CSV table of C-alpha atoms and ligand atoms in Angstrom, one decimal:
chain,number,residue,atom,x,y,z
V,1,UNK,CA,202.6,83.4,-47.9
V,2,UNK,CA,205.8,85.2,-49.1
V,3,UNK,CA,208.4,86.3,-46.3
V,4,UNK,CA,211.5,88.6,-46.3
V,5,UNK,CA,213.9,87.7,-44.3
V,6,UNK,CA,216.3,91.1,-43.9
V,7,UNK,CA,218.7,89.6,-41.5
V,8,UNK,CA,223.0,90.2,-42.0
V,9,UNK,CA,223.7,87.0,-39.7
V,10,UNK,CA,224.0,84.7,-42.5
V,11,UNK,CA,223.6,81.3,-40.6
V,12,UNK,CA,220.5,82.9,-38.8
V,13,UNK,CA,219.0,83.7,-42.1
V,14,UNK,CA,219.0,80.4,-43.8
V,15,UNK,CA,218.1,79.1,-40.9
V,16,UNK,CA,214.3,80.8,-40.8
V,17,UNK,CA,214.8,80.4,-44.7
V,18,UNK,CA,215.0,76.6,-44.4
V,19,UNK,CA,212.7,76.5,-41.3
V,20,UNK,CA,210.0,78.4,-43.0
V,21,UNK,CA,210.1,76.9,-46.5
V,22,UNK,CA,209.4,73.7,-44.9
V,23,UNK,CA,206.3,75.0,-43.7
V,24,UNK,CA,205.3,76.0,-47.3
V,25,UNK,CA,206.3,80.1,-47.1
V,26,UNK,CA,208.5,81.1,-49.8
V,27,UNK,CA,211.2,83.1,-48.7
V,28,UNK,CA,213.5,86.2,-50.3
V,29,UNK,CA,216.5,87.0,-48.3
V,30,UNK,CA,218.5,90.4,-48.1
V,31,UNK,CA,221.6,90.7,-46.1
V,32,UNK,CA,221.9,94.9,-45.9
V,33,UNK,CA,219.3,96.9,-45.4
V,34,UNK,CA,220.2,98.0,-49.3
V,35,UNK,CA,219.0,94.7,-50.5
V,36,UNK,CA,216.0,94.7,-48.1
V,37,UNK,CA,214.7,98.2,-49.6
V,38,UNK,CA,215.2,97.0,-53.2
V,39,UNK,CA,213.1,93.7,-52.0
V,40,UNK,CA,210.1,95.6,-50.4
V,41,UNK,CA,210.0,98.1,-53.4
V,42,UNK,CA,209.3,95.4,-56.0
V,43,UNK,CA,207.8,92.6,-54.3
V,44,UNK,CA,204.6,92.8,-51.9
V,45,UNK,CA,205.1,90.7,-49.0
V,46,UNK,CA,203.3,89.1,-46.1
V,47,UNK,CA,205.7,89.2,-43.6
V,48,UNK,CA,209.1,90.5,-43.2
V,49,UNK,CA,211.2,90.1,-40.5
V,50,UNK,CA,213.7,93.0,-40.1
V,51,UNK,CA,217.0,92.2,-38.0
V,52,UNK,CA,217.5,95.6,-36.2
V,53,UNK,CA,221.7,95.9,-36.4
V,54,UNK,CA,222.4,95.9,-40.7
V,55,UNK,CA,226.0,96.7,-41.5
V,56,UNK,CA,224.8,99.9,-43.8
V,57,UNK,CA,221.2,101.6,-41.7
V,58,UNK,CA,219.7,101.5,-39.0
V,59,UNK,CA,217.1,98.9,-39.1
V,60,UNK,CA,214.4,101.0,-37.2
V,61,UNK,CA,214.7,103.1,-40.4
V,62,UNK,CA,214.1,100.5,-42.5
V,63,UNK,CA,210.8,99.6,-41.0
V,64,UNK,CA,210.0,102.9,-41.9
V,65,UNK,CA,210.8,102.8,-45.6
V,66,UNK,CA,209.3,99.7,-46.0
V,67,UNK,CA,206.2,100.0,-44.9
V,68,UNK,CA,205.9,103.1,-47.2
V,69,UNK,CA,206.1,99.8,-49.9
V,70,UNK,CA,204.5,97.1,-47.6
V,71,UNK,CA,201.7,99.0,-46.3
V,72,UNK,CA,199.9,95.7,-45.5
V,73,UNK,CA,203.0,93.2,-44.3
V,74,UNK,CA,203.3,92.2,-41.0
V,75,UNK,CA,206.6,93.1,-39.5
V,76,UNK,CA,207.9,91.1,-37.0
V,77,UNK,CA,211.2,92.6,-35.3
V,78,UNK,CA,214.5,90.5,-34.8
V,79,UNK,CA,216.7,92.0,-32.2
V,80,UNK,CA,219.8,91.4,-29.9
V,81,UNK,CA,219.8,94.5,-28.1
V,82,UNK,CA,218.6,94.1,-24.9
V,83,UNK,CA,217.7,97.8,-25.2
V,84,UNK,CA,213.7,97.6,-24.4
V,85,UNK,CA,213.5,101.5,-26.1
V,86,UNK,CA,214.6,100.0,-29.2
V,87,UNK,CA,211.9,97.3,-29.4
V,88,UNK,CA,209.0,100.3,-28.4
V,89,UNK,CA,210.5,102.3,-30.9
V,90,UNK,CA,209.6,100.0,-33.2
V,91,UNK,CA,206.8,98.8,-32.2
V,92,UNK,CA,205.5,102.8,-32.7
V,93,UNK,CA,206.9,102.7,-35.8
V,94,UNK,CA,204.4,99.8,-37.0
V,95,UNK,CA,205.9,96.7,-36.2
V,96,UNK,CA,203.7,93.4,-35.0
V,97,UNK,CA,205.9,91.9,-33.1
V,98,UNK,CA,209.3,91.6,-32.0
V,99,UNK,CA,211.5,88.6,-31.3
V,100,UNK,CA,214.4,88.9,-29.0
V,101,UNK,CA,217.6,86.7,-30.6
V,102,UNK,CA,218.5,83.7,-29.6
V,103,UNK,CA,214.8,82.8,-30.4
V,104,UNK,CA,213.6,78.9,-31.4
V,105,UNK,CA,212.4,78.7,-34.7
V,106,UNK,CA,209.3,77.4,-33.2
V,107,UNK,CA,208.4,80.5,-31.3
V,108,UNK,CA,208.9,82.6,-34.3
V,109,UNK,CA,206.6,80.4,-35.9
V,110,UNK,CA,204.0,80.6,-33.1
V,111,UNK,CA,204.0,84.3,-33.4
V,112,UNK,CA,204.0,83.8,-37.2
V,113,UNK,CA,200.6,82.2,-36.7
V,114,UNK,CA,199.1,84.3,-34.2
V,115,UNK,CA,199.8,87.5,-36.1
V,116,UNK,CA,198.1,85.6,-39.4
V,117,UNK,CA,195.0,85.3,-37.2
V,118,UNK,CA,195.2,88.5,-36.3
V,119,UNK,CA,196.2,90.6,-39.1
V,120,UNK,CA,194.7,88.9,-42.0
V,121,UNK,CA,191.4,87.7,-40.1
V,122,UNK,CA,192.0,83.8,-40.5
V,123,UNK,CA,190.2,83.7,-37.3
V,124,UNK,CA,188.8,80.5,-37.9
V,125,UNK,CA,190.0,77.9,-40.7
V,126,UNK,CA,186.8,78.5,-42.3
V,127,UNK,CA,186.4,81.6,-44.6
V,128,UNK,CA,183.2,82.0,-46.7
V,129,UNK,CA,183.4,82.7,-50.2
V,130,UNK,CA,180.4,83.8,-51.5
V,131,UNK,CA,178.3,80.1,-51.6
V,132,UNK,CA,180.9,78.1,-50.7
V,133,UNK,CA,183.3,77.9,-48.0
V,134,UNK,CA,187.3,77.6,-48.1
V,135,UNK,CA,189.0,75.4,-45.0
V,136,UNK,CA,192.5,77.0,-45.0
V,137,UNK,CA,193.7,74.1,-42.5
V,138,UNK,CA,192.7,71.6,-44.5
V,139,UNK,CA,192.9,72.8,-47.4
V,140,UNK,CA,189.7,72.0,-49.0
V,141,UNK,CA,187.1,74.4,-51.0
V,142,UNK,CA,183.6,73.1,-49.9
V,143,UNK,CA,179.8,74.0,-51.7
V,144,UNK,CA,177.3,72.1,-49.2
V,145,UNK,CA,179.7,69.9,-47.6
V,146,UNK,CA,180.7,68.6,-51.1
V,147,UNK,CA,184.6,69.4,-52.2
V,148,UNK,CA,185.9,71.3,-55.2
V,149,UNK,CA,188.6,69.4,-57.0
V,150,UNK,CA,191.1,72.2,-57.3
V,151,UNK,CA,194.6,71.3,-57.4
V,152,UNK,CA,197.5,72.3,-55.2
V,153,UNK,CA,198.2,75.0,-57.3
V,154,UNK,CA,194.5,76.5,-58.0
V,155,UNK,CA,193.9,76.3,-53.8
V,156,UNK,CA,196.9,78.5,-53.3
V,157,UNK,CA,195.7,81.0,-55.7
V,158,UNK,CA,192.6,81.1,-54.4
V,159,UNK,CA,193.5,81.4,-50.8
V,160,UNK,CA,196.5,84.0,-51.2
V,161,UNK,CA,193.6,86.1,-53.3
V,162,UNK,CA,190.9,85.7,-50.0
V,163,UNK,CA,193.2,86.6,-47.5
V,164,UNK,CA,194.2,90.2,-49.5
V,165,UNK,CA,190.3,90.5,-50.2
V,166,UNK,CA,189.3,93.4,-51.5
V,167,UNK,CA,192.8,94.4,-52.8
V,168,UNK,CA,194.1,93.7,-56.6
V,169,UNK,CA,196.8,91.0,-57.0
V,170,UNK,CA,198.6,91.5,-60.1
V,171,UNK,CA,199.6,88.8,-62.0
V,172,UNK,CA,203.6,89.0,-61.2
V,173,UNK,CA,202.4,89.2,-57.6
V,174,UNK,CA,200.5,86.0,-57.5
V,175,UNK,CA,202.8,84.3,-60.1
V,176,UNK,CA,205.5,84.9,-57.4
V,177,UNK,CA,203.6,83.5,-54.2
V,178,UNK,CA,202.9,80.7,-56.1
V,179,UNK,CA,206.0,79.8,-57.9
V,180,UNK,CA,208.6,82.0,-55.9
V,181,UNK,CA,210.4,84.6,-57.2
V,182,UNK,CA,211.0,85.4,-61.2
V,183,UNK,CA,213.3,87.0,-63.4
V,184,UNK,CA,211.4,89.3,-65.7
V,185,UNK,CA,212.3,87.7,-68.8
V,186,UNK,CA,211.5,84.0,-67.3
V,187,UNK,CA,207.8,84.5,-66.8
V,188,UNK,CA,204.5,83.9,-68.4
V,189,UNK,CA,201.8,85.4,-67.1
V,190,UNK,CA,199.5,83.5,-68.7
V,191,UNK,CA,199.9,81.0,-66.3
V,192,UNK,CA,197.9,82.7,-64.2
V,193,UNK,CA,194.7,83.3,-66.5
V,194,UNK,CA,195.2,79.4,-67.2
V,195,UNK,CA,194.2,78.7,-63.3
V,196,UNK,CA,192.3,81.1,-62.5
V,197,UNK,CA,190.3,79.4,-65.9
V,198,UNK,CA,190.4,76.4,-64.5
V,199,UNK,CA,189.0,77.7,-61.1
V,200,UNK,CA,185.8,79.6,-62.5
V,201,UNK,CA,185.0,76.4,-64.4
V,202,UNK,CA,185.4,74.1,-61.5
V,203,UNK,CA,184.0,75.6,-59.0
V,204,UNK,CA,180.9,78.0,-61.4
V,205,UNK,CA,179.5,74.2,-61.9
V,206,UNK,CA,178.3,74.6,-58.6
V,207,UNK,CA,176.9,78.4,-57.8
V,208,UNK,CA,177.9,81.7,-58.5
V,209,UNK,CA,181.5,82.9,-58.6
V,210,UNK,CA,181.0,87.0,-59.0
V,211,UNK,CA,183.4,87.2,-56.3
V,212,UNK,CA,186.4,86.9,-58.4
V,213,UNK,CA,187.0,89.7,-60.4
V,214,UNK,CA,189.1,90.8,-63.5
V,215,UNK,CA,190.7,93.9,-63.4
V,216,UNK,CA,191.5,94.7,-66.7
V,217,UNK,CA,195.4,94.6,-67.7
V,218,UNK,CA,196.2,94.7,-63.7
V,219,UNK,CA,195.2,91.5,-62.4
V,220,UNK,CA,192.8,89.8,-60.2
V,221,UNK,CA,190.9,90.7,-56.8
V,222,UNK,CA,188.2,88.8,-54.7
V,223,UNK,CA,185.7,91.4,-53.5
V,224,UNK,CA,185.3,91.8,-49.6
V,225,UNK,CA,183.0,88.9,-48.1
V,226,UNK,CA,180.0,90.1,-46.1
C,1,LIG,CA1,222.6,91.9,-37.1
């Protein structure tokens, strides 16, 4: 899962960054709400967490430029005003959540989780996938109770593509949840085609995989599972 962190209190920021890397998100900070917009209009994230006092805006109007961009993020709110119109304001404007500073890392992390379950349906840590089945928890794809042999970096394609069913990935979008972010310049993109390769091969030894589509020159989707 990719995460911006818009958020001018240094500290505070590589704080969640450090925090939340841990737990396997990669992270893209932005300090002004300058650098945020410039984040959310080339990069699709899925969550951002949007400190309301930047130096330059208003971060209430952020929100509202980004989601423009990040139709599908959740936005999770970081605020020290005590001012409860601020944090309905934003939540009509879209956001998920809101957390009210000082908050543990722990908590934002909680909330993190539940709005994962919520917004991208990981209701349960099993997701069907056509014939088989993918356990998100443990991390295992599954065809009648016997496992795929994917590696690290073939699950985590395959699960960022599941949980944006239905919607095309392109390539620099899944190059970047996978490996972080890229310069231009510095990336293949045949990387990508190699795994996702690898995955039909793997995994077509044991049933159908129509689910996984090519969209020509764009990228890749999963359709929507029934
Ligand atoms: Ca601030």
């Amino acid at each position: 899962m990719k995460v911006l962190i818009v958020e001018d209190e240094k500290t505070l920021a590589y704080d969640i960054e450090a925090f939340l890397s841990k737990l396997f998100y990669i992270c893209d900070l932005a300090h002004t709400a300058k650098a945020g917009l410039e984040k959310v209009e080339g990069n699709l994230y899925d969550f951002i967490l949007l400190d309301l006092g930047l130096p330059d805006k208003d971060g209430l109007s952020l929100l509202t430029d980004a989601r423009k961009h990040n139709p599908d993020a959740a936005y999770i709110i970081l605020t020290a005003r005590g001012n409860v119109e601020d944090r309905v304001k934003g939540l009509d404007l879209g956001a998920d959540d809101y957390l009210a500073k000082p908050f543990s890392l722990l908590e934002l992390q909680s909330r993190m989780q539940a709005i994962a379950r919520r917004k991208f349906a990981v209701n349960t840590h099993l997701v069907p996938l056509g014939d088989f089945e993918v356990d998100l928890q443990k991390r295992l794809v599954l065809h009648n109770n016997i496992e795929i042999d994917l590696t690290r970096k073939e699950f985590d394609l395959l699960s960022y593509l599941l949980l944006h069913n239905r919607r095309v990935l392109t390539r620099m979008q899944l190059s970047e949840h996978i490996w972080g972010s890229f310069a231009d310049d510095d990336y293949d993109s045949n990387y990508i085609d190699v795994h996702i390769k690898n995955i039909r091969k793997k995994m077509s030894a044991f049933a159908a995989i129509d689910w996984l589509e090519t969209v020509r020159g764009v990228g890749y989707k999963i359709k929507k599972q029934e």
